[in-house]
């Protein structure tokens, strides 16, 4: 009998204790342990935000891996994702054409952070009517991503000043890695004879890379802004002539863009067709799952094709 009452008493005691447990965790520390929920448009922006935010942010990337930011059609749930986010990080500079309506519909105008803000945009050249505000593909030069890092750090700092030191330390660490990447790219490019440093691509994404590391962008298979546009017969003749006149060694195309026309031009001119990552990282198990790996992958492919 005594044993039975003891067990019941023990159970009551455990239940009371269990009921009290949540109250013993102060509300403020629970909030501090909850990561700040943010949205990033592309996987490249998302990776850099994760580097600066570390465990303190939870990043939702809007565009599925492998999708093209130029032609992305927002999904119905994107408005909800943006509505719930504390901050929305975008490349900006006119890359994400879909963003304006989405941000307005989600009432998130004051929570939008354009990471390319402050980068002096390069003229988009002959295609200026397409990316009319300048070249938005800022990330192909790690020195531009250093500006992203500072924009991301200062915006996180503003909404979460308690953790300013952590954001500062994460940013400093990642800036060191970006500087190392820049040095590594210079050393890799040194293997390419100067006369071979000519780029023909499907879309003119490598402008900042070309300027930084001494390449010339000869032309693009798809001259327009939309990576879904088709070149005319004259466009194809013009680019094939340029490839032959300039002694171009390879055509570099994005892995996510239909390569049919580039394939035809490569066959006509007898040059190599090389696939690179453009507007998106690879899947987590792929060779370009982070921004640093994305750059190393692309540079290695370019060097191997042109050296
Ligand atoms: Zn573009």
XYZ file of N, CA, C and O in Angstrom, residues 182-197 209 212-215 299-300 302-304 306-307:
112
model
N 40.561 35.933 -54.448
C 41.026 36.899 -55.446
C 42.474 36.603 -55.849
O 42.812 36.579 -57.042
N 43.327 36.353 -54.859
C 44.733 36.022 -55.140
C 44.829 34.717 -55.933
O 45.596 34.617 -56.901
N 44.047 33.732 -55.525
C 44.048 32.425 -56.201
C 43.637 32.593 -57.666
O 44.250 32.019 -58.560
N 42.601 33.412 -57.930
C 42.151 33.624 -59.315
C 43.274 34.245 -60.143
O 43.565 33.792 -61.255
N 43.934 35.271 -59.581
C 45.055 35.911 -60.305
C 46.121 34.882 -60.685
O 46.618 34.873 -61.818
N 46.471 34.015 -59.736
C 47.496 32.994 -60.003
C 47.035 32.008 -61.072
O 47.826 31.592 -61.921
N 45.764 31.631 -61.028
C 45.228 30.697 -62.028
C 45.242 31.336 -63.422
O 45.671 30.716 -64.393
N 44.772 32.586 -63.498
C 44.662 33.267 -64.790
C 46.052 33.461 -65.414
O 46.187 33.483 -66.647
N 47.094 33.554 -64.570
C 48.469 33.688 -65.079
C 48.855 32.551 -66.021
O 49.774 32.692 -66.831
N 48.170 31.408 -65.892
C 48.478 30.259 -66.761
C 47.957 30.455 -68.189
O 48.321 29.704 -69.092
N 47.059 31.421 -68.384
C 46.464 31.631 -69.716
C 47.300 32.648 -70.487
O 47.492 33.771 -70.007
N 47.807 32.305 -71.666
C 48.534 33.302 -72.460
C 47.629 34.525 -72.692
O 46.437 34.353 -72.973
N 48.183 35.731 -72.557
C 47.349 36.943 -72.672
C 46.491 36.967 -73.941
O 45.339 37.407 -73.888
N 47.017 36.462 -75.059
C 46.249 36.511 -76.317
C 45.029 35.569 -76.295
O 44.156 35.666 -77.145
N 44.990 34.658 -75.330
C 43.843 33.730 -75.229
C 42.765 34.201 -74.253
O 41.766 33.524 -74.070
N 43.003 35.338 -73.622
C 42.052 35.772 -72.577
C 40.855 36.490 -73.192
O 40.665 37.697 -73.043
N 34.352 40.268 -63.949
C 35.454 39.299 -63.925
C 36.481 39.661 -64.996
O 37.692 39.693 -64.731
N 38.471 42.803 -64.028
C 39.371 42.586 -62.892
C 40.597 41.759 -63.279
O 41.704 42.042 -62.844
N 40.374 40.709 -64.096
C 41.454 39.744 -64.326
C 42.008 39.786 -65.751
O 42.710 38.870 -66.171
N 41.683 40.849 -66.487
C 42.331 41.065 -67.773
C 41.819 40.233 -68.925
O 42.597 39.800 -69.774
N 40.510 39.992 -68.968
C 39.905 39.319 -70.116
C 39.168 40.341 -70.975
O 38.789 41.407 -70.504
N 36.483 29.287 -62.624
C 37.828 29.729 -63.008
C 38.642 28.533 -63.517
O 39.344 28.627 -64.524
N 38.528 27.401 -62.837
C 39.254 26.204 -63.266
C 38.833 25.787 -64.676
O 39.680 25.481 -65.532
N 37.522 27.753 -67.011
C 37.977 28.781 -67.961
C 39.476 28.603 -68.247
O 39.907 28.627 -69.404
N 40.252 28.390 -67.178
C 41.705 28.230 -67.341
C 42.009 26.984 -68.173
O 42.811 27.019 -69.112
N 41.342 25.873 -67.864
C 41.592 24.643 -68.612
C 41.248 24.786 -70.094
O 41.918 24.207 -70.943
N 41.333 27.645 -71.880
C 42.055 28.715 -72.596
C 43.580 28.633 -72.471
O 44.293 29.333 -73.193
N 44.105 27.832 -71.561
C 45.563 27.866 -71.329
C 46.345 27.162 -72.449
O 45.773 26.365 -73.191
